[in-house]
CSV table of C-alpha atoms in Angstrom, one decimal:
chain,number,residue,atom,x,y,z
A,2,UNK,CA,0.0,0.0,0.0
A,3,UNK,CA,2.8,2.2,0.4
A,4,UNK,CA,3.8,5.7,-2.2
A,5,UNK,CA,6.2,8.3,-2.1
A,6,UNK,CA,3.6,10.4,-1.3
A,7,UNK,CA,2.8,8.6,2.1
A,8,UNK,CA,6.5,9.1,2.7
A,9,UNK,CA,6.1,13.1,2.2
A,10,UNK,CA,3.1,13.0,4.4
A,11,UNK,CA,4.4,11.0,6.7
A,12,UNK,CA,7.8,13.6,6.8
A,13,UNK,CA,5.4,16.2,7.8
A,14,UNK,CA,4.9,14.9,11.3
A,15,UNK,CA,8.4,16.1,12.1
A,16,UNK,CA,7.0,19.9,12.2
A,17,UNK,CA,4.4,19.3,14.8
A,18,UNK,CA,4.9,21.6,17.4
A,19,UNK,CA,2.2,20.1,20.0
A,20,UNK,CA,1.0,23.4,19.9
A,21,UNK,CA,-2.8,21.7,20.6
A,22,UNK,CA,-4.2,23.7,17.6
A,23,UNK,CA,-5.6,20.8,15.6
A,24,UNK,CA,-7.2,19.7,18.8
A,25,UNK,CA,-9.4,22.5,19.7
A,26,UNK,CA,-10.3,22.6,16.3
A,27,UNK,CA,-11.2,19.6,15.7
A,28,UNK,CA,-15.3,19.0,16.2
A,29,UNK,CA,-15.2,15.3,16.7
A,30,UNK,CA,-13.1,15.6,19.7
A,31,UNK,CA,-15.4,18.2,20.8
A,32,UNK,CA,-18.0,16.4,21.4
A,33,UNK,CA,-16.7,12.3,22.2
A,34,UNK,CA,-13.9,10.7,24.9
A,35,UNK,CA,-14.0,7.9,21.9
A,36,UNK,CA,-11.7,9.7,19.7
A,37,UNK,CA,-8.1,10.4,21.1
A,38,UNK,CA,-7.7,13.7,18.9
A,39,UNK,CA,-5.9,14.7,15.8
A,40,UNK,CA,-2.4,15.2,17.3
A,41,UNK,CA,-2.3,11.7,19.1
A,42,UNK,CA,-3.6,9.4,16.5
A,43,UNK,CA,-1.9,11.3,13.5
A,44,UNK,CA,1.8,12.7,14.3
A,45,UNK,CA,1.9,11.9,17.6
A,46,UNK,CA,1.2,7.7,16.6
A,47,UNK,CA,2.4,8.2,13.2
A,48,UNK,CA,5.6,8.4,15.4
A,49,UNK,CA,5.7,4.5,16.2
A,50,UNK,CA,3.6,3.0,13.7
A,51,UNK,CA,5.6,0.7,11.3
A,52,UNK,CA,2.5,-0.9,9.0
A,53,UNK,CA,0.8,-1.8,11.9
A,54,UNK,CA,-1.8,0.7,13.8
A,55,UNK,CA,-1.3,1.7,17.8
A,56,UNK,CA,-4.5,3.8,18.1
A,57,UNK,CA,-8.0,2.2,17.4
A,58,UNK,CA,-9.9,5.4,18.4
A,59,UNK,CA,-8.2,6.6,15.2
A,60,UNK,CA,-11.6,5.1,13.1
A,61,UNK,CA,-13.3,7.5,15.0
A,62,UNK,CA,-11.8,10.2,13.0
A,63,UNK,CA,-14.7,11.8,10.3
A,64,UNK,CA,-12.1,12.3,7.9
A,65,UNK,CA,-13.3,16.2,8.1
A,66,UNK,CA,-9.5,17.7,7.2
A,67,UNK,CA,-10.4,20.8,9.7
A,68,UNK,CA,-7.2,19.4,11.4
A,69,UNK,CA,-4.6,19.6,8.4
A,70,UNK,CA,-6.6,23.3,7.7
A,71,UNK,CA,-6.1,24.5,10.8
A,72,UNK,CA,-2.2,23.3,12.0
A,73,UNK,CA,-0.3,26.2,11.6
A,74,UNK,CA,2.9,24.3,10.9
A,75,UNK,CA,1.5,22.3,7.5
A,76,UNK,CA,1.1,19.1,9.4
A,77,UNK,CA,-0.8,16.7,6.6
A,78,UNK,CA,-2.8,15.1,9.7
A,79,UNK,CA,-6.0,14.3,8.2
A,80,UNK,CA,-3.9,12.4,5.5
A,81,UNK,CA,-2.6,10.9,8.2
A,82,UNK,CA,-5.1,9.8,9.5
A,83,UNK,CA,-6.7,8.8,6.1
A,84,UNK,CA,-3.7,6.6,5.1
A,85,UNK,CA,-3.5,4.8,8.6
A,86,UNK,CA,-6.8,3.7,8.5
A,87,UNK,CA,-6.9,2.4,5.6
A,88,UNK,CA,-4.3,0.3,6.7
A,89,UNK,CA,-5.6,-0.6,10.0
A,90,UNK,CA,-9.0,-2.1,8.0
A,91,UNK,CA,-7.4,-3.7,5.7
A,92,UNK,CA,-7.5,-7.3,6.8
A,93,UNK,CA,-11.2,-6.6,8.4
A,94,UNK,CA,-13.0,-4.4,5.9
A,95,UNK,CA,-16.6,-4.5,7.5
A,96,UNK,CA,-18.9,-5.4,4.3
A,97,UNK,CA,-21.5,-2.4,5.5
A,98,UNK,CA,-18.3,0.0,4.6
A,99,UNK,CA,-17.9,-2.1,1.1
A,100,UNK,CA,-21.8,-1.7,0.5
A,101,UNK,CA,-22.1,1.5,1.4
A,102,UNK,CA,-19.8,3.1,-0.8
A,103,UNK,CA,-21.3,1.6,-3.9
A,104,UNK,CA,-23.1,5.2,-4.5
A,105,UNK,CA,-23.8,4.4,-8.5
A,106,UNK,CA,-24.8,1.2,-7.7
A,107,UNK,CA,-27.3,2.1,-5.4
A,108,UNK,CA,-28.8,5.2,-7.8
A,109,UNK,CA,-28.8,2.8,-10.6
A,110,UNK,CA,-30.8,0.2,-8.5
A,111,UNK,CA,-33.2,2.5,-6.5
A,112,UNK,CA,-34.1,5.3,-9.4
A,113,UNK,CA,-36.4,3.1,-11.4
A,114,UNK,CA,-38.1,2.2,-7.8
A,115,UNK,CA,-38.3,5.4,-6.7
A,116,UNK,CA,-41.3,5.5,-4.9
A,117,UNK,CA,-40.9,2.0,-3.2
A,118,UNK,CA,-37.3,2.3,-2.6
A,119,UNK,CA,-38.1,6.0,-0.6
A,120,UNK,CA,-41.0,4.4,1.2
A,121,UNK,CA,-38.5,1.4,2.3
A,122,UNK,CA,-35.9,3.6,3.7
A,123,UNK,CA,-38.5,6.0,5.2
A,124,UNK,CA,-40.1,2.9,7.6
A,125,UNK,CA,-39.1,2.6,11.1
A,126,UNK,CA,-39.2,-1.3,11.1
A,127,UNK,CA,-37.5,-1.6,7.7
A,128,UNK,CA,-34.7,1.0,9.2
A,129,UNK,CA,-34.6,-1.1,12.2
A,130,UNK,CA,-33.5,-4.4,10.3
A,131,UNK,CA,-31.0,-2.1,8.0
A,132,UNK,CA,-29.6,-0.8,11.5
A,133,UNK,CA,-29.2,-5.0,13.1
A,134,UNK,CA,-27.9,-6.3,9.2
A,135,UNK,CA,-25.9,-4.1,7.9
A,136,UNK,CA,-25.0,-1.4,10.6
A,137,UNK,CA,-26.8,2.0,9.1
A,138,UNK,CA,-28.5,3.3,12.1
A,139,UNK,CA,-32.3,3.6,11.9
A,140,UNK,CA,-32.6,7.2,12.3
A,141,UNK,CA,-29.8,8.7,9.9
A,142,UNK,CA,-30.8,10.4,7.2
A,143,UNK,CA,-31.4,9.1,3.7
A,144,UNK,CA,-31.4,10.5,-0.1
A,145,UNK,CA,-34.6,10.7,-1.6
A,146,UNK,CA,-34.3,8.8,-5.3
A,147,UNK,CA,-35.7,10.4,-8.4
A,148,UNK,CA,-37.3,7.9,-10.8
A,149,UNK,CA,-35.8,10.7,-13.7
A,150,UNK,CA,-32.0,11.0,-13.5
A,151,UNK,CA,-30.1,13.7,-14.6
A,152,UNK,CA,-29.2,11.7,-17.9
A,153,UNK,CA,-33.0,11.1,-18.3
A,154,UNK,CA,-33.5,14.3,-18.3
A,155,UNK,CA,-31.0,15.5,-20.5
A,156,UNK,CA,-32.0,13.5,-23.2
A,157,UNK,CA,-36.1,14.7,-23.4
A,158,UNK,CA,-35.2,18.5,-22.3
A,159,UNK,CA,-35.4,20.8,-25.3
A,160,UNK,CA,-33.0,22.1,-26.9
A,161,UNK,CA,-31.6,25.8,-25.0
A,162,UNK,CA,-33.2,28.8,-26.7
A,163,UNK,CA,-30.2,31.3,-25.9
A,164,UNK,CA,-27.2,31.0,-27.7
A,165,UNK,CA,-23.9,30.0,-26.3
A,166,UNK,CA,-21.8,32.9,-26.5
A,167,UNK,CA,-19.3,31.7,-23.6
A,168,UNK,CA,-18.4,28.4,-25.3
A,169,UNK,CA,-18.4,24.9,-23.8
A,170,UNK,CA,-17.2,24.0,-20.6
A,171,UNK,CA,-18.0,20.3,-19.1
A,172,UNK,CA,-20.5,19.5,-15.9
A,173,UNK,CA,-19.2,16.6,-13.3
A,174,UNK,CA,-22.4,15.6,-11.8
A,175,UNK,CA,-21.2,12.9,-8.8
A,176,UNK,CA,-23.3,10.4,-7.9
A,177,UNK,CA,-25.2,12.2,-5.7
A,178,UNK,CA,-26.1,15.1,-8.8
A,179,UNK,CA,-27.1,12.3,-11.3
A,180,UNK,CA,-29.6,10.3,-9.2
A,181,UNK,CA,-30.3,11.8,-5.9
A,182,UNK,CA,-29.8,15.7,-5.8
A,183,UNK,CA,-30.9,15.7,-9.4
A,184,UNK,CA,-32.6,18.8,-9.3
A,185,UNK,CA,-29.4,20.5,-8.1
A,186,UNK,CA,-27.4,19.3,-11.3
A,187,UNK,CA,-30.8,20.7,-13.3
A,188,UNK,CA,-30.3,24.1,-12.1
A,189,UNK,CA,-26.5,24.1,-12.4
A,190,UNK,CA,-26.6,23.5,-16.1
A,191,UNK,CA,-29.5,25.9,-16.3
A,192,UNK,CA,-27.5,29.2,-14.3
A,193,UNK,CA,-24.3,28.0,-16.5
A,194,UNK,CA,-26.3,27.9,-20.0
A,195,UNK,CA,-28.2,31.5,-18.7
A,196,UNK,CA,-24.8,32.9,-18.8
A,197,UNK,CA,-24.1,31.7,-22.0
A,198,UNK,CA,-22.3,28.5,-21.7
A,199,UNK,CA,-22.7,25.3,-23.8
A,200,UNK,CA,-22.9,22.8,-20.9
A,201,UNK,CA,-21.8,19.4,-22.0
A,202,UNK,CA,-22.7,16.3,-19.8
A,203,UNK,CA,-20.5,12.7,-20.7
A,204,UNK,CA,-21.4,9.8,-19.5
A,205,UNK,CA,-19.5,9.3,-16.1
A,206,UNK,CA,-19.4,7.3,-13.0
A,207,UNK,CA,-18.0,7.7,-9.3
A,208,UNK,CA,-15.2,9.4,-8.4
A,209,UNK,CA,-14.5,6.7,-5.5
A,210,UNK,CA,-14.7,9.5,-2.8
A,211,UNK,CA,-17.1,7.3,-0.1
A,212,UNK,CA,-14.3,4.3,-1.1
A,213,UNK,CA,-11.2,6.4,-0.1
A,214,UNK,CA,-13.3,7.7,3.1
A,215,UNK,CA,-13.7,4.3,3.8
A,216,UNK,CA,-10.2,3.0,3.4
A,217,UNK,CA,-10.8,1.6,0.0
A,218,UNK,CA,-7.8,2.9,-1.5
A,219,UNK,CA,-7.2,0.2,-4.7
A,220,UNK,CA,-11.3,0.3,-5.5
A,221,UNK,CA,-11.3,3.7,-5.3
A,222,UNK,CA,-8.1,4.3,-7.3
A,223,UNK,CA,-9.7,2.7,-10.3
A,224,UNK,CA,-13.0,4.6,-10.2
A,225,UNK,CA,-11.2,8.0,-10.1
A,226,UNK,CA,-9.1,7.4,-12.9
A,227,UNK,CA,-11.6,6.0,-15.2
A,228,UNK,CA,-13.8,9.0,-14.6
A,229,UNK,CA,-10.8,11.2,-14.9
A,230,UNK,CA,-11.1,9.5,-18.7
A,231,UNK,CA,-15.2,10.0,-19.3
A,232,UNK,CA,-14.3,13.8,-18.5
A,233,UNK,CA,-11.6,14.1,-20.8
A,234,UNK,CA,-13.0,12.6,-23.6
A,235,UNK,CA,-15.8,15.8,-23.5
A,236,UNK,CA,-12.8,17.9,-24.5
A,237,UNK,CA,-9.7,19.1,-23.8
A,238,UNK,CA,-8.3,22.4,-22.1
A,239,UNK,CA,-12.5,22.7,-21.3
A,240,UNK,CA,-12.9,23.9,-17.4
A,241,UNK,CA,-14.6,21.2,-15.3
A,242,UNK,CA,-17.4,22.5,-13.3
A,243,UNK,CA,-19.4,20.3,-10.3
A,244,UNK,CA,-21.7,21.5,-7.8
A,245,UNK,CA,-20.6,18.2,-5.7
A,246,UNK,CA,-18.4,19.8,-3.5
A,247,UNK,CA,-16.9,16.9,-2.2
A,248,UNK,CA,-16.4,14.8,-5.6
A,249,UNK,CA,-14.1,17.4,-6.5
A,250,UNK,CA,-12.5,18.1,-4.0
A,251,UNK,CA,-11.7,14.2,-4.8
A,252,UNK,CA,-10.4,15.5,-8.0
A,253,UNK,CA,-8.3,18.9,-6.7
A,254,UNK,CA,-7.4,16.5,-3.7
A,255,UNK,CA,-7.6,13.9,-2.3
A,256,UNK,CA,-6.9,11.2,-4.8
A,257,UNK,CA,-3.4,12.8,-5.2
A,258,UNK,CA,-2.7,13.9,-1.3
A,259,UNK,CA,-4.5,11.0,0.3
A,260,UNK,CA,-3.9,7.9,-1.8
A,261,UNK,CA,-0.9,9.4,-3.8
A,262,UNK,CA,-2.2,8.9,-7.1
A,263,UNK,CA,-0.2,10.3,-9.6
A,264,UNK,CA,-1.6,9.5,-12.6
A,265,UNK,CA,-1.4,12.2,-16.1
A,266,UNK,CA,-5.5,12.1,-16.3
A,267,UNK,CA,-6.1,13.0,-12.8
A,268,UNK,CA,-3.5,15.9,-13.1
A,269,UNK,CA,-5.0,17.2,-15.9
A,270,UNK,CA,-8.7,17.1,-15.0
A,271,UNK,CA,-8.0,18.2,-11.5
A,272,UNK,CA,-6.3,21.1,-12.7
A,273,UNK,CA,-9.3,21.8,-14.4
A,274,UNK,CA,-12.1,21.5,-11.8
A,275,UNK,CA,-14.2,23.9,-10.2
A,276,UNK,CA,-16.4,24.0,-7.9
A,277,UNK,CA,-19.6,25.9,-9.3
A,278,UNK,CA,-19.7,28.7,-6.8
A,279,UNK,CA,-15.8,29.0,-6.9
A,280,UNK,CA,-16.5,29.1,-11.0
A,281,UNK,CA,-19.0,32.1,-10.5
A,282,UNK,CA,-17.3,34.1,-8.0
A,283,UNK,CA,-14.1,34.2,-10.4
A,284,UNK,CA,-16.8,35.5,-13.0
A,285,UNK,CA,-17.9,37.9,-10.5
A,286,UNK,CA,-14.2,39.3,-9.9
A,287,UNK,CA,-13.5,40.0,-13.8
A,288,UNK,CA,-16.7,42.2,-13.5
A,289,UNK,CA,-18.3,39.0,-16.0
A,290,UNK,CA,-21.4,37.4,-14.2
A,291,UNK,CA,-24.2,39.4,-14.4
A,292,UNK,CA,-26.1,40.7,-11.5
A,293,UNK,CA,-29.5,41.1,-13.2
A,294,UNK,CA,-31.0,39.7,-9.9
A,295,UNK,CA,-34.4,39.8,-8.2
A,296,UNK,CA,-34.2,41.5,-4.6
A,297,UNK,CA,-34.9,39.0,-2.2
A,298,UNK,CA,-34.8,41.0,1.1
A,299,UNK,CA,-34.2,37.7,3.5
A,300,UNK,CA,-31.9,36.4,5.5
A,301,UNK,CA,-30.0,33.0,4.3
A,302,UNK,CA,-28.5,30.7,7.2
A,303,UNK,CA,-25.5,29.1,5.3
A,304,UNK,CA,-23.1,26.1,6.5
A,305,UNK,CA,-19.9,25.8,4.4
A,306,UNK,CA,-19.1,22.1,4.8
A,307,UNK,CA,-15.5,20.7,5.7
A,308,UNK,CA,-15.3,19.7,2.5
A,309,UNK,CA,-15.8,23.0,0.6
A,310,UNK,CA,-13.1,24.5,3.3
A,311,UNK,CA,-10.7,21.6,2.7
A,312,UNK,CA,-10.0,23.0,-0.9
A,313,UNK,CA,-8.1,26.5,0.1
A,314,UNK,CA,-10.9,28.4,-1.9
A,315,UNK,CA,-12.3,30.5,0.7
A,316,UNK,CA,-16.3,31.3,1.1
A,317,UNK,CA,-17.2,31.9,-2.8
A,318,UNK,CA,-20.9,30.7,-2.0
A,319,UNK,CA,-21.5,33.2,0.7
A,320,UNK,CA,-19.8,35.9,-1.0
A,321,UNK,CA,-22.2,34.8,-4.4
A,322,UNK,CA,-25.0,34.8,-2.3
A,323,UNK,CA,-24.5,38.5,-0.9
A,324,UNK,CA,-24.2,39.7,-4.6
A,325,UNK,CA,-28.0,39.1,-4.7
A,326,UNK,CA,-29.7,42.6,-3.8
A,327,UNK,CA,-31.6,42.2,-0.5
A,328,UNK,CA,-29.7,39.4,0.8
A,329,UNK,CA,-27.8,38.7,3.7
A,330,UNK,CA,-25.9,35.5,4.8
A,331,UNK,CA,-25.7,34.2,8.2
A,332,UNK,CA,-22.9,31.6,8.3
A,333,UNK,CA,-22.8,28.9,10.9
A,334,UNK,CA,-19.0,29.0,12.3
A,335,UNK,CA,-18.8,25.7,12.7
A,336,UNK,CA,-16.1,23.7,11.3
A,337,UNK,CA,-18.9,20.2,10.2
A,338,UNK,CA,-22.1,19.3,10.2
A,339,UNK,CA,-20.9,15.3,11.4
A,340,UNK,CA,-22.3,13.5,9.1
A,341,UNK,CA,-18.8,13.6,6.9
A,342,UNK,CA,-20.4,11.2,4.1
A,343,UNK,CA,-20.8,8.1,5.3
A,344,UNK,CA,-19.5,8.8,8.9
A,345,UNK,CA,-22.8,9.6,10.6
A,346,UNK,CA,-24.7,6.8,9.1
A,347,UNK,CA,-22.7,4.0,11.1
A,348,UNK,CA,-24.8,3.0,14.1
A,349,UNK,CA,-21.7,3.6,16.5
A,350,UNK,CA,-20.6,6.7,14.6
A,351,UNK,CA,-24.3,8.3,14.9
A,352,UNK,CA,-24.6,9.9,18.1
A,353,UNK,CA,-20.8,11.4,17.7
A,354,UNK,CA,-22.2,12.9,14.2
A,355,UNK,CA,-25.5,14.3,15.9
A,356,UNK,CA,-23.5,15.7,18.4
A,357,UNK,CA,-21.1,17.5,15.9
A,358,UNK,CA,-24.1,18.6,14.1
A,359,UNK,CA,-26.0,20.2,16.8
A,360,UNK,CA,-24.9,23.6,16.9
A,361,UNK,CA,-25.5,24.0,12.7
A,362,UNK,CA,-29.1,22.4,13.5
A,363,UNK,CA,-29.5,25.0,15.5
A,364,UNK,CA,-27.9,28.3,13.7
A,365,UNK,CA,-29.9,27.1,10.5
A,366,UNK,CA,-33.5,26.8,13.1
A,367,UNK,CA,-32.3,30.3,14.0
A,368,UNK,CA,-32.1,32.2,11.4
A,369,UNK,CA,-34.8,30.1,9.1
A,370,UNK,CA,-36.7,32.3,6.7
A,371,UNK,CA,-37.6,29.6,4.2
A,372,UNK,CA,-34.3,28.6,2.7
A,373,UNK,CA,-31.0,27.4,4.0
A,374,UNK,CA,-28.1,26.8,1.6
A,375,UNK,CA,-25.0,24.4,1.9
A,376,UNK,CA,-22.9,22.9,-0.5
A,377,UNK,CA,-22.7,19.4,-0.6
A,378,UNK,CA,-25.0,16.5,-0.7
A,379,UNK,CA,-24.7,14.6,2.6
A,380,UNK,CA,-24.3,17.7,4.8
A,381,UNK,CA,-27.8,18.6,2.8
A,382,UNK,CA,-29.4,15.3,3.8
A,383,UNK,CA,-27.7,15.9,7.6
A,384,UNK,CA,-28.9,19.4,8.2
A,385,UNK,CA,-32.3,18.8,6.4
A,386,UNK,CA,-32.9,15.8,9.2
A,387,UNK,CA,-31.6,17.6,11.7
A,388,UNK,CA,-33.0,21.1,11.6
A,389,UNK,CA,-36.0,20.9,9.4
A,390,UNK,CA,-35.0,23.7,7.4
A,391,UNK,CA,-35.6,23.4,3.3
A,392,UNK,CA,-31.8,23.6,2.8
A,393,UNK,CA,-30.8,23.7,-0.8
A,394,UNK,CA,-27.5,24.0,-2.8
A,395,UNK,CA,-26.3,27.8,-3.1
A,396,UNK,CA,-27.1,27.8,-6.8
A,397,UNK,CA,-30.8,26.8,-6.6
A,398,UNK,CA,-30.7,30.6,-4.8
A,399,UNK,CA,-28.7,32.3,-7.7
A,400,UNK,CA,-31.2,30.0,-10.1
A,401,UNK,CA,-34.3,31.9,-8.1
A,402,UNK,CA,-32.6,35.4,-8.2
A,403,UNK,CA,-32.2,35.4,-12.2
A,404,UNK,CA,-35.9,34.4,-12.3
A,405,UNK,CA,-35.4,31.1,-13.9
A,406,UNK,CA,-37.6,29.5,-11.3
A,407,UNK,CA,-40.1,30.1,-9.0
A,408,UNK,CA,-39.9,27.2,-6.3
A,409,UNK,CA,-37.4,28.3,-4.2
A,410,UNK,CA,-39.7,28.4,-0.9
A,411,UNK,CA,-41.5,25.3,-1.7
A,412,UNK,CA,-40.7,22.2,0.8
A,413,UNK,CA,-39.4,19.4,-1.1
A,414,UNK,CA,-40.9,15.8,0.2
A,415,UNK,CA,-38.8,14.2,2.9
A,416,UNK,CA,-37.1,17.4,4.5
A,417,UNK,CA,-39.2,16.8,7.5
A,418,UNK,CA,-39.9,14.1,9.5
């Protein structure tokens, strides 16, 4: 399992200054005796681990990377971490971590059942078995499956009526964007094609994020690289734009600092990548996006996930957001949600994540007006559970303020209880 890259993460641990930093930052530690902390299970253990792990309580890390963001001395300890664990499973993988990470799998399988496959995973005694089988716990919270996927829809949608002035650029939906948060990808491609873009979608599968979270390092490996190839093959030197803020930040990354690939195709497309709001706020600095918007006059409650603050990009959502006349964004603070992708829904993981999560339940409770906004998928489905407040990705809101839609404030089934 060992790169030269674990070798320059692992030389990092050498500038820790046991300053304590990375501990009161990080929100799992916060909130659990269970997990030892960031400094003890990464360069403090790192220390005296040769292949084999010394720290168990290191599985409760959520894999957040507030730790590495925070460490004023460029520590890599969530890679640390990351690399260790995937390690210390290696000989035990539980299958519940092997099933669960099968995200286009489990689109492909529930979108043509929608209805049933939402009613299943929305029953108490149904949950229950999950919970006793396979180790999801009963009450975490679920993605609701479309019966039309994005690629569904892109085929019967008619052709777009403005012309692309912009040129092409190329839309990575995730797994997530192409079966569960379809509506999401919908309005991405509709605020990118508004400004004048051709928006080409290829074919595509997972970027192996929930695999490398999970220690999967070879199965994710091979998933990243041959989506690195779907991408390419729309065109090259084209920007890559997602509004899965954690797919690529597996791109810009992870698959290169966590499980040191160093593949030509992942270089180039990384390079590449965007994040949508980080697209539009660069827009917005050269004086290009236009800010034709509706006035809104509302406050937003917005929770930038680890994920998004992993990437070194700043705030661009909130700072899109307060372009909009009228509006004004109150940020949570806090460093996660909990849920870190599939870190909440483990049944001995749950509480820990609920706990994390607390305080962003209740900023976005506090300052609910209609609308929440947050950037990636899971923390959606977490803070949705949680809070009860109709929290949507930040472009849905741009998509309302140009007055391409009207079903902004509109409750989408399952936020609620």
């Amino acid at each position: 399992m060992e790169h030269p890259l674990d070798q320059l993460t692992r030389a990092t641990l050498d500038h820790c200054v046991k300053c304590t930093i990375c501990e009161t930052a990080c929100p799992v530690a916060r909130v659990t005796p269970l997990f030892s902390g960031p400094k003890f299970v990464g360069p403090q253990a790192e220390r005296f681990r040769n292949g084999e792990s010394v720290d168990h309580s290191l599985d409760y890390c959520s894999s957040c990377g507030i730790c590495t963001l925070s460490c004023p001395q460029g520590v890599k300890i969530a890679e640390l971490n990351s690399q260790a664990r995937a390690v210390m499973k290696a000989d035990h993988m539980p299958v519940r971590d092997r099933l669960m990470t099968q995200t286009m799998l489990e689109g492909m399988v529930m979108s043509p059942v929608a209805p049933i496959a939402n009613a299943a995973l929305n029953n108490k005694p149904v949950r229950t078995i999950i919970e006793k089988v396979v180790g999801v716990h009963r009450d975490a919270p679920m993605p609701e499956a479309n019966r039309e996927t994005l690629q569904a829809w892109m085929k019967k949608r008619p052709a777009p009526t403005k012309p692309a002035t912009k040129g092409p650029v190329v839309f990575f939906t995730g797994c997530a964007g192409g079966f569960f948060e379809v509506e999401t990808s919908k309005k991405s491609i509709e605020v990118l094609e508004h400004l004048g873009y051709e928006v080409l979608v290829p074919k595509q599968g997972c970027c192996g994020l929930a695999e490398q979270s999970n220690g999967l390092f070879e199965q994710a490996t091979k998933h990243v690289l041959k989506l690195c190839r779907q991408l390419q093959s729309a065109g090259k030197d084209l920007t890559i734009i997602s509004a899965s803020g954690s797919c690529v930040g597996m791109l810009k990354h992870e698959a290169h600092e966590i499980m040191g690939v160093d593949a030509e195709e992942l270089h180039d497309v990384g390079t590449r990548s965007r994040d949508i709001s980080e697209f539009l706020l660069e827009l917005a600095d050269e004086g290009e996006l236009p800010l034709d918007f509706r006035e809104m006059d509302i406050t937003i409650p917005y929770h930038q996930p680890c994920q998004s603050k992993s990437q070194g990009m700043g705030a661009p959502a909130m700072h899109l957001l307060e372009l909009i006349p009228g509006v004004t964004v109150a940020e949570s603070g806090q460093p996660c949600c909990g849920i870190a992708g599939t870190y909440g829904l483990k049944k001995e993981k749950y509480e820990v994540a609920q706990a994390v999560g607390k305080p962003v339940f209740e900023h976005m409770k506090k300052h609910d007006h209609g609308v929440g906004a947050c950037d990636t998928e899971t923390c959606r489905w977490q803070i949705r559970k949680g809070s009860g407040v109709n929290t949507v990705h930040p472009v849905e809101i741009l998509h309302y303020a140009y007055g391409l839609s009207d079903d902004l404030f509109t409750r989408r089934v399952g936020l609620r209880d």
